Structures are given as structure tokens and as C-alpha cells.
Amino acid sequence: MGVESVEALARLAEERVDHRFKGLPPDADGLTVAELAAQRRNLFTGGFTTPVLALSAERLEHNLALMETYSARHGLAFAPHGKTSMAPELFRRQIERGAWGITLAVPHQARVAREFGIERIFLANEVVDPVALRWIADELAADPGFRFVCYVDSVRGVELMDAALRGSARPARPVDVVVELGAGEGARTGVRTEAECAAVADAVAGVDTLRLVGVAGYEGEVPGADPERVGAWLRRLTALAVDFDKAGRFAGLDEVIVSAGGSAWFDAVAEVFAELPELSVPVMKLLRSGAYVSHDAGHYRRITPFNRIPEEGALEPAFRLWAQVVSRPSPEQAFVNAGKRDAAHDLDLPSAEVVRDAGTGAVRDATGITVTGLSDQHAWLRTEAGAEVEVGDWVGLGLSHPCTSFDKWKLIPVVEADGTVTDYVRTFF
């Protein structure tokens, strides 16, 4: 990342702390983020208010390092999906950990990434909005070092892209596109048949505003996904790259992109991409997994490929949402002050992991405590006989689904194991 990106990140550190940021100490109002971080306050005794989301410093670093080494071991380039965190500081750390670039999903996310100096963006979606396309063309014209790639999956989409790019100042260079192969009938976006893929590729070849640079897709949308079905679809994707190459569709390129890889099947991606035969030009095998950066305590902990390949390592849940017991109306029930506004709940309810005693500060396992529901600002806890929890105690909740955890918090404390807050992660959703 260049000087401009370093300066943009420095401006984040100069942002003033105030009422916009949930959970931060009221007496920190007016301090810059850098000044507050330099104080190294303790999450539990330093004036933070509940609910407050914390990101483990050690687990974050572990996850970043693990995916860097995994990608390198399997000969994969890595463009982690930035829509997970929308956090430029984490983008920087991912790039420093060897990422080729950042994957994004919509033009607004690309604008955020460009504001913070990301030089390579893989937009894993179609773009037909003329305003967005003109902005992309302007970015390409203004920065010769900027690389942008996006999906196409229809002749109509190619026509709309070409019309938008021709309707503005002509781009200094064509917009790079990859044909998206759909994951099957009833799946999400993407071309359904190989014959249609060829038609889309022909349409791209017929305009000079676009350049075909590869093929891509998302195996997580394979209907009834299992190792056999996912592997079969990935082999369709690599076969499509081979067929395009034999047809001369990649002539003149320095490099072809073949890309897939969410957070559930990257082991299958690594296996099938390793089988890809040599093409007439070098191939960049691009993995795009994003949820790894924080991992989670629910959905992704269950489905991570590392469960199938434990010898390659293990990701660690880095998020913990701390809430306070505000009501204990019966021996079987308690309520904490974090709800749907604070906790991801689109895949699983949060899970009670630990309790921090309000009097002693001692932390113990949340044995016998289960989250049974969420209101807007309360979590409903069922407490079994013998469960030790009282009004005033802090309960540490594990969360499921990183994407909807990040997007509920604008400034997230990064916390060491002893509770020391060392940094803050700013998100842009």
C-alpha cells in the first residue's frame, strides 16, 4: 500500500471519539482514536459500557497468519472478501499478509477500498450501473497501477457495460471481466451452460471497452453442496478455462484468472485448482474466502474446511460480545442488555460462553446458561439449576456470522487476552 493509503489510514486514527460509537468510554469523548488507543485502557475496568463488541488481538493475528500460509502452501493467490469486515485497517493487514488484493461485492465497497489505497479489486458481482462504471473508468484512467476485475454473466450485461463506458470519456484501458459460471439450476447469479458462457465471451470480444481475463464463480451456491457436488462444479469451472484457452480467448494476456472460494469449501478449491493443466499463458488461481478474519463461534465454526483437514490448522473465533445482566426475574431466566441491534442473529443465536463476576472480576464458563431469543436490546437467557449469574455480571457471548457482526459496530476495540485494548477497527457499511 502506498503513501496515500498510509495517510488515509492515519486520518482514521485522528477521528474523534463521541456518541456515534457504541460501548466506548463516555469520558473519552473528544479524544482521537489514536489517543484513546495509546491509553491502553482495560475493557472491563476502563470505562467501557455494555454492550460492547471486542475483537481478540491474538486470535485475529492467528487467523491472518493461518490463511496466508494455507494459500501459499497450495499455490493460491488470495483476495479475501472485504464485504465481511469493510474495515480498511484489516484490509491493510491482509495485504501485508500476502493478499493479492481485496474482493468486494458492490461499487460502494470498491469506493471505500480505493479511498484507502487498495490497488487490486476483484468485484465478485456483475456491474451494469452506468454511474458506477463511469467511476471505475475514471479510477482506471487516473491510476495506471489500479487493477479492477468484475463478473459478467449475460450478453445484455455486456451491452449495458459497453454503452455506459462509451457514453463517458473513454476509459484509458478496457475494464477486465471474468465470465461467471453459475453453480447450477436454482443457484444465484452466473451463466448456466457452457454454450451460454461462450456467447458471453463472444460478446466481450466484440467490444473494445471490456477485456476477458478469465472465469470465476462461487461454489458455496452449489445446490445440495457436498464434496462430490462441489468438486464436480469446480471441475466444470476449470474445464471452462481450458476450453476458452483452446479457443484462443486468452490470446495476448499475460495472465489468466481462475477464481472461486468462499469460506466453506476452500479445501475443495485448492484440490481441484491443483489439477488445472497448464494453459497457453500463466494462471492465477485466486481464492476469495473472507469470514476467516474473525471466524465465528457458530455457523463457520461448524462448516470450516479445517474441520476436514485438521492437520492444516484451525481458525479461532475472534469476536466476543460483552453484555451485562440487567434483570433476573426468576431462577430460570435472566436478561442481558444486548439484542438484535448488537448481535448477529441471521444464522444462529449468540451463545453464552463466559461470565465475569461483577464483584470479583473472576471469569468462569457460562455453564447452564443458554440464549433462547433476542429482542431489539435484550438477549433472553435460560438459566438451569446451579447456573451462577447475578444482576450486574458481564456475560461474554459468542457470535455466528462475521459479516453481520462487523456491520453492527462502527468502531470495534481490539483486546488482548488480559483485557487491554490496544487498537480500534473502523468499519464502513
Short mmCIF file of C-alpha atoms in Angstrom, two decimals, residues 3-361:
data_model
loop_
_atom_site.label_atom_id
_atom_site.label_comp_id
_atom_site.label_asym_id
_atom_site.label_seq_id
_atom_site.Cartn_x
_atom_site.Cartn_y
_atom_site.Cartn_z
CA VAL A 3 1.86 6.72 0.79
CA GLU A 4 -1.69 7.92 0.12
CA SER A 5 -3.19 4.80 1.73
CA VAL A 6 -0.98 5.21 4.78
CA GLU A 7 -2.16 8.81 5.08
CA ALA A 8 -5.82 7.74 4.73
CA LEU A 9 -5.41 5.17 7.50
CA ALA A 10 -3.69 7.80 9.63
CA ARG A 11 -6.76 10.00 9.23
CA LEU A 12 -8.86 7.21 10.76
CA ALA A 13 -6.65 7.38 13.84
CA GLU A 14 -7.34 11.11 14.08
CA GLU A 15 -11.13 10.67 14.13
CA ARG A 16 -12.70 11.97 17.34
CA VAL A 17 -14.47 9.57 19.67
CA ASP A 18 -18.03 10.54 20.58
CA HIS A 19 -21.63 9.32 20.87
CA ARG A 20 -21.55 7.70 17.40
CA PHE A 21 -19.55 4.75 18.67
CA LYS A 22 -21.31 2.22 20.89
CA GLY A 23 -19.68 0.90 24.02
CA LEU A 24 -16.77 3.34 24.22
CA PRO A 25 -16.00 5.20 27.46
CA PRO A 26 -18.10 8.39 27.84
CA ASP A 27 -15.10 10.18 29.35
CA ALA A 28 -13.16 9.54 26.13
CA ASP A 29 -15.36 11.94 24.15
CA GLY A 30 -13.17 14.33 22.22
CA LEU A 31 -10.10 12.12 22.20
CA THR A 32 -8.81 10.88 18.89
CA VAL A 33 -8.88 7.15 18.26
CA ALA A 34 -5.08 7.17 18.43
CA GLU A 35 -5.10 8.97 21.78
CA LEU A 36 -7.63 6.53 23.22
CA ALA A 37 -5.67 3.53 21.94
CA ALA A 38 -2.48 4.93 23.47
CA GLN A 39 -4.16 4.91 26.88
CA ARG A 40 -4.39 1.08 26.69
CA ARG A 41 -7.49 1.01 28.81
CA ASN A 42 -8.89 -2.24 30.18
CA LEU A 43 -12.13 -3.35 28.56
CA PHE A 44 -13.66 -4.25 31.92
CA THR A 45 -12.35 -1.50 34.21
CA GLY A 46 -11.51 1.33 31.81
CA GLY A 47 -14.93 2.93 31.45
CA PHE A 48 -16.36 0.91 28.55
CA THR A 49 -20.12 0.46 28.69
CA THR A 50 -22.16 -2.59 27.81
CA PRO A 51 -22.95 -3.89 25.33
CA VAL A 52 -19.51 -3.73 23.74
CA LEU A 53 -18.08 -5.90 20.96
CA ALA A 54 -14.44 -6.95 21.30
CA LEU A 55 -12.07 -8.44 18.74
CA SER A 56 -9.32 -10.64 20.15
CA ALA A 57 -5.88 -9.32 19.18
CA GLU A 58 -4.24 -12.74 19.44
CA ARG A 59 -6.93 -14.65 17.55
CA LEU A 60 -7.11 -12.05 14.81
CA GLU A 61 -3.37 -12.34 14.25
CA HIS A 62 -3.59 -16.14 14.31
CA ASN A 63 -6.31 -16.20 11.65
CA LEU A 64 -4.49 -13.77 9.37
CA ALA A 65 -1.30 -15.83 9.57
CA LEU A 66 -3.06 -19.16 9.04
CA MET A 67 -4.76 -18.21 5.77
CA GLU A 68 -1.56 -16.62 4.49
CA THR A 69 0.35 -19.85 4.97
CA TYR A 70 -2.54 -22.02 3.72
CA SER A 71 -2.80 -20.06 0.46
CA ALA A 72 0.95 -20.14 -0.10
CA ARG A 73 1.15 -23.86 0.63
CA HIS A 74 -1.45 -24.61 -2.03
CA GLY A 75 -0.18 -22.22 -4.69
CA LEU A 76 -3.19 -19.94 -4.43
CA ALA A 77 -3.30 -16.19 -4.78
CA PHE A 78 -5.61 -14.70 -2.15
CA ALA A 79 -8.08 -11.84 -2.41
CA PRO A 80 -10.09 -12.10 0.83
CA HIS A 81 -13.66 -10.89 0.61
CA GLY A 82 -13.71 -7.41 2.14
CA LYS A 83 -17.50 -7.25 2.48
CA THR A 84 -17.03 -9.36 5.62
CA SER A 85 -15.44 -6.57 7.64
CA MET A 86 -15.47 -3.42 5.47
CA ALA A 87 -12.55 -2.39 7.66
CA PRO A 88 -9.65 -0.67 5.85
CA GLU A 89 -7.28 -1.39 8.72
CA LEU A 90 -7.98 -5.11 8.28
CA PHE A 91 -7.59 -4.77 4.50
CA ARG A 92 -4.12 -3.35 5.18
CA ARG A 93 -3.22 -6.24 7.44
CA GLN A 94 -4.49 -8.75 4.88
CA ILE A 95 -2.39 -7.13 2.14
CA GLU A 96 0.63 -7.18 4.45
CA ARG A 97 -0.06 -10.88 4.98
CA GLY A 98 0.41 -11.54 1.27
CA ALA A 99 -3.06 -10.96 -0.17
CA TRP A 100 -3.02 -10.17 -3.91
CA GLY A 101 -5.89 -7.73 -3.41
CA ILE A 102 -9.34 -7.43 -1.88
CA THR A 103 -12.59 -8.96 -3.14
CA LEU A 104 -15.73 -6.83 -2.87
CA ALA A 105 -19.38 -7.18 -3.87
CA VAL A 106 -20.78 -3.78 -4.88
CA PRO A 107 -19.37 -0.49 -6.24
CA HIS A 108 -19.78 1.39 -2.95
CA GLN A 109 -17.46 -1.11 -1.27
CA ALA A 110 -14.96 -0.58 -4.06
CA ARG A 111 -15.09 3.18 -3.42
CA VAL A 112 -14.24 2.58 0.25
CA ALA A 113 -11.33 0.34 -0.71
CA ARG A 114 -10.00 2.89 -3.21
CA GLU A 115 -10.25 5.67 -0.63
CA PHE A 116 -7.81 3.65 1.47
CA GLY A 117 -5.42 2.81 -1.33
CA ILE A 118 -6.36 -0.74 -2.35
CA GLU A 119 -4.66 -1.23 -5.72
CA ARG A 120 -6.28 -4.52 -6.75
CA ILE A 121 -10.02 -5.13 -6.50
CA PHE A 122 -11.86 -8.26 -7.59
CA LEU A 123 -15.56 -7.39 -7.62
CA ALA A 124 -17.37 -10.73 -7.36
CA ASN A 125 -20.57 -9.47 -8.92
CA GLU A 126 -21.94 -8.06 -12.14
CA VAL A 127 -21.81 -4.26 -12.63
CA VAL A 128 -24.31 -2.67 -15.03
CA ASP A 129 -24.92 0.67 -13.28
CA PRO A 130 -23.65 3.35 -15.70
CA VAL A 131 -22.67 5.76 -12.93
CA ALA A 132 -20.61 3.09 -11.20
CA LEU A 133 -19.00 2.04 -14.48
CA ARG A 134 -18.00 5.62 -15.27
CA TRP A 135 -16.45 5.91 -11.81
CA ILE A 136 -14.48 2.69 -12.44
CA ALA A 137 -13.30 4.04 -15.80
CA ASP A 138 -12.19 7.28 -14.12
CA GLU A 139 -10.24 5.33 -11.48
CA LEU A 140 -8.52 3.26 -14.15
CA ALA A 141 -7.62 6.41 -16.08
CA ALA A 142 -6.32 8.23 -13.02
CA ASP A 143 -4.16 5.41 -11.65
CA PRO A 144 -2.16 3.21 -14.06
CA GLY A 145 -1.37 0.88 -11.15
CA PHE A 146 -5.01 0.17 -10.32
CA ARG A 147 -6.29 -3.32 -11.27
CA PHE A 148 -10.04 -3.94 -11.35
CA VAL A 149 -11.83 -7.16 -12.33
CA CYS A 150 -15.57 -7.94 -12.21
CA TYR A 151 -18.04 -10.60 -13.30
CA VAL A 152 -20.15 -10.75 -16.46
CA ASP A 153 -22.89 -13.35 -16.94
CA SER A 154 -25.06 -12.17 -19.85
CA VAL A 155 -24.85 -10.69 -23.32
CA ARG A 156 -27.27 -7.98 -22.16
CA GLY A 157 -24.91 -7.13 -19.30
CA VAL A 158 -22.01 -6.79 -21.72
CA GLU A 159 -24.10 -4.47 -23.90
CA LEU A 160 -25.01 -2.28 -20.92
CA MET A 161 -21.40 -2.10 -19.74
CA ASP A 162 -20.18 -1.16 -23.20
CA ALA A 163 -22.86 1.51 -23.63
CA ALA A 164 -22.03 3.07 -20.25
CA LEU A 165 -18.31 3.10 -20.90
CA ARG A 166 -18.78 4.54 -24.39
CA GLY A 167 -21.17 7.17 -23.05
CA SER A 168 -18.48 8.75 -20.93
CA ALA A 169 -14.90 9.70 -21.51
CA ARG A 170 -13.41 6.56 -22.99
CA PRO A 171 -11.51 4.52 -20.41
CA ALA A 172 -7.74 4.66 -20.67
CA ARG A 173 -7.85 0.86 -20.82
CA PRO A 174 -10.60 -1.75 -21.01
CA VAL A 175 -12.38 -2.96 -17.89
CA ASP A 176 -11.25 -6.50 -17.10
CA VAL A 177 -14.03 -9.08 -16.76
CA VAL A 178 -14.35 -12.77 -15.97
CA VAL A 179 -17.27 -14.93 -17.09
CA GLU A 180 -19.17 -16.13 -14.04
CA LEU A 181 -20.23 -19.78 -14.24
CA GLY A 182 -23.41 -20.34 -12.27
CA ALA A 183 -23.39 -23.03 -9.61
CA GLY A 184 -26.40 -24.83 -11.08
CA GLU A 185 -30.13 -24.52 -11.63
CA GLY A 186 -31.76 -22.59 -8.82
CA ALA A 187 -28.43 -21.14 -7.71
CA ARG A 188 -27.62 -17.46 -7.63
CA THR A 189 -26.06 -15.41 -10.46
CA GLY A 190 -23.90 -16.82 -13.23
CA VAL A 191 -24.21 -18.35 -16.68
CA ARG A 192 -25.99 -21.71 -16.56
CA THR A 193 -24.44 -23.56 -19.53
CA GLU A 194 -21.07 -23.70 -21.23
CA ALA A 195 -22.66 -22.71 -24.54
CA GLU A 196 -24.04 -19.55 -22.93
CA CYS A 197 -20.60 -18.88 -21.41
CA ALA A 198 -19.15 -18.92 -24.92
CA ALA A 199 -21.83 -16.48 -26.10
CA VAL A 200 -20.99 -14.07 -23.27
CA ALA A 201 -17.28 -14.39 -24.04
CA ASP A 202 -18.01 -13.67 -27.73
CA ALA A 203 -19.93 -10.54 -26.71
CA VAL A 204 -16.97 -9.34 -24.64
CA ALA A 205 -14.62 -9.98 -27.57
CA GLY A 206 -16.89 -7.87 -29.77
CA VAL A 207 -16.35 -4.64 -27.79
CA ASP A 208 -13.17 -2.74 -27.03
CA THR A 209 -14.30 -1.36 -23.67
CA LEU A 210 -14.01 -4.74 -21.96
CA ARG A 211 -11.30 -7.42 -21.80
CA LEU A 212 -11.91 -11.08 -20.95
CA VAL A 213 -9.28 -12.21 -18.42
CA GLY A 214 -10.67 -15.44 -17.01
CA VAL A 215 -13.51 -17.39 -15.42
CA ALA A 216 -14.89 -17.44 -11.90
CA GLY A 217 -17.79 -18.45 -9.68
CA TYR A 218 -18.90 -19.28 -6.17
CA GLU A 219 -19.06 -22.92 -5.17
CA GLY A 220 -20.99 -22.10 -1.99
CA GLU A 221 -24.14 -21.80 -4.12
CA VAL A 222 -23.96 -25.36 -5.47
CA PRO A 223 -27.40 -26.89 -4.72
CA GLY A 224 -27.15 -29.61 -2.07
CA ALA A 225 -23.48 -28.81 -1.65
CA ASP A 226 -21.33 -31.76 -0.58
CA PRO A 227 -17.75 -32.69 -1.50
CA GLU A 228 -18.79 -34.55 -4.64
CA ARG A 229 -21.14 -31.90 -6.00
CA VAL A 230 -18.78 -29.03 -5.16
CA GLY A 231 -15.84 -30.88 -6.72
CA ALA A 232 -17.85 -31.58 -9.87
CA TRP A 233 -18.79 -27.93 -10.25
CA LEU A 234 -15.23 -26.76 -9.68
CA ARG A 235 -14.08 -29.13 -12.41
CA ARG A 236 -16.66 -27.57 -14.74
CA LEU A 237 -15.10 -24.19 -13.93
CA THR A 238 -11.54 -25.31 -14.64
CA ALA A 239 -12.69 -27.12 -17.80
CA LEU A 240 -14.29 -23.88 -18.95
CA ALA A 241 -10.93 -22.13 -18.55
CA VAL A 242 -9.25 -24.88 -20.58
CA ASP A 243 -11.89 -24.65 -23.34
CA PHE A 244 -11.63 -20.86 -23.51
CA ASP A 245 -7.87 -21.15 -23.79
CA LYS A 246 -8.06 -23.73 -26.58
CA ALA A 247 -10.44 -21.40 -28.43
CA GLY A 248 -7.86 -18.60 -28.25
CA ARG A 249 -9.97 -16.40 -25.99
CA PHE A 250 -7.00 -15.58 -23.75
CA ALA A 251 -4.57 -14.72 -26.54
CA GLY A 252 -2.46 -11.69 -25.73
CA LEU A 253 -2.91 -11.87 -21.96
CA ASP A 254 -0.03 -12.02 -19.52
CA GLU A 255 -2.12 -13.96 -17.03
CA VAL A 256 -5.48 -15.76 -16.80
CA ILE A 257 -7.61 -15.61 -13.63
CA VAL A 258 -9.46 -18.70 -12.41
CA SER A 259 -11.26 -17.83 -9.20
CA ALA A 260 -13.58 -19.38 -6.63
CA GLY A 261 -13.59 -19.93 -2.92
CA GLY A 262 -15.89 -18.90 -0.13
CA SER A 263 -15.33 -19.90 3.48
CA ALA A 264 -16.97 -23.34 3.43
CA TRP A 265 -15.16 -25.18 0.61
CA PHE A 266 -11.73 -23.65 0.09
CA ASP A 267 -10.15 -27.09 0.61
CA ALA A 268 -12.07 -28.37 -2.43
CA VAL A 269 -10.97 -25.28 -4.37
CA ALA A 270 -7.34 -25.97 -3.51
CA GLU A 271 -7.66 -29.62 -4.53
CA VAL A 272 -9.37 -29.01 -7.88
CA PHE A 273 -7.30 -25.96 -8.82
CA ALA A 274 -4.16 -28.06 -8.26
CA GLU A 275 -5.43 -30.34 -11.07
CA LEU A 276 -5.72 -27.48 -13.59
CA PRO A 277 -3.48 -28.25 -16.59
CA GLU A 278 -1.06 -25.74 -18.00
CA LEU A 279 -2.67 -23.17 -20.26
CA SER A 280 -1.07 -21.13 -23.03
CA VAL A 281 -0.49 -18.31 -20.53
CA PRO A 282 0.20 -18.40 -16.77
CA VAL A 283 -2.83 -18.89 -14.49
CA MET A 284 -3.54 -17.04 -11.26
CA LYS A 285 -5.64 -19.34 -9.07
CA LEU A 286 -7.47 -16.82 -6.92
CA LEU A 287 -9.13 -17.72 -3.61
CA ARG A 288 -11.64 -15.27 -2.11
CA SER A 289 -12.57 -16.52 1.38
CA GLY A 290 -13.44 -13.69 3.78
CA ALA A 291 -15.03 -14.93 7.01
CA TYR A 292 -11.73 -16.34 8.27
CA VAL A 293 -10.52 -12.96 9.51
CA SER A 294 -12.67 -13.11 12.63
CA HIS A 295 -14.12 -16.61 12.12
CA ASP A 296 -17.08 -17.23 14.45
CA ALA A 297 -18.48 -19.34 17.27
CA GLY A 298 -21.40 -20.80 15.30
CA HIS A 299 -22.04 -21.31 11.60
CA TYR A 300 -18.47 -21.04 10.31
CA ARG A 301 -17.03 -22.98 13.22
CA ARG A 302 -19.30 -25.85 12.11
CA ILE A 303 -18.61 -25.66 8.36
CA THR A 304 -14.98 -24.53 8.11
CA PRO A 305 -12.87 -26.78 5.86
CA PHE A 306 -10.31 -27.01 8.64
CA ASN A 307 -12.71 -29.45 10.31
CA ARG A 308 -11.98 -31.78 7.37
CA ILE A 309 -8.26 -31.01 7.23
CA PRO A 310 -7.22 -30.53 10.89
CA GLU A 311 -3.61 -31.21 10.00
CA GLU A 312 -3.58 -27.83 8.19
CA GLY A 313 -4.51 -25.83 11.30
CA ALA A 314 -7.63 -24.31 12.84
CA LEU A 315 -9.22 -20.89 12.81
CA GLU A 316 -10.20 -19.30 16.12
CA PRO A 317 -13.36 -17.26 16.89
CA ALA A 318 -12.10 -13.73 17.47
CA PHE A 319 -15.33 -11.92 18.37
CA ARG A 320 -16.90 -11.72 21.81
CA LEU A 321 -19.88 -9.52 22.62
CA TRP A 322 -19.92 -8.45 26.24
CA ALA A 323 -23.33 -7.66 27.75
CA GLN A 324 -24.49 -7.09 31.31
CA VAL A 325 -27.18 -8.91 33.25
CA VAL A 326 -29.84 -6.28 33.91
CA SER A 327 -32.67 -8.49 35.13
CA ARG A 328 -33.00 -11.86 36.87
CA PRO A 329 -36.78 -12.21 37.27
CA SER A 330 -36.72 -15.92 38.16
CA PRO A 331 -34.24 -18.73 38.87
CA GLU A 332 -34.83 -19.98 35.32
CA GLN A 333 -34.39 -16.71 33.47
CA ALA A 334 -32.09 -13.72 33.07
CA PHE A 335 -31.79 -10.86 30.61
CA VAL A 336 -28.68 -9.10 29.33
CA ASN A 337 -28.63 -5.72 27.57
CA ALA A 338 -27.60 -6.81 24.07
CA GLY A 339 -30.07 -7.75 21.38
CA LYS A 340 -30.73 -7.69 17.65
CA ARG A 341 -29.21 -4.22 17.33
CA ASP A 342 -25.90 -5.51 18.67
CA ALA A 343 -25.55 -9.21 17.82
CA ALA A 344 -25.59 -11.11 14.54
CA HIS A 345 -28.64 -13.36 14.50
CA ASP A 346 -29.31 -14.18 10.83
CA LEU A 347 -27.69 -17.65 11.03
CA ASP A 348 -27.67 -18.59 14.72
CA LEU A 349 -28.45 -17.02 18.06
CA PRO A 350 -25.45 -15.91 20.12
CA SER A 351 -24.05 -18.43 22.58
CA ALA A 352 -23.23 -17.73 26.23
CA GLU A 353 -19.53 -18.53 26.66
CA VAL A 354 -18.29 -16.98 29.90
CA VAL A 355 -19.48 -14.94 32.88
CA ARG A 356 -17.41 -12.20 34.50
CA ASP A 357 -18.34 -11.73 38.15
CA ALA A 358 -19.39 -8.14 38.87
CA GLY A 359 -17.78 -8.19 42.30
CA THR A 360 -14.51 -10.05 41.90
CA GLY A 361 -13.83 -9.79 38.16
#
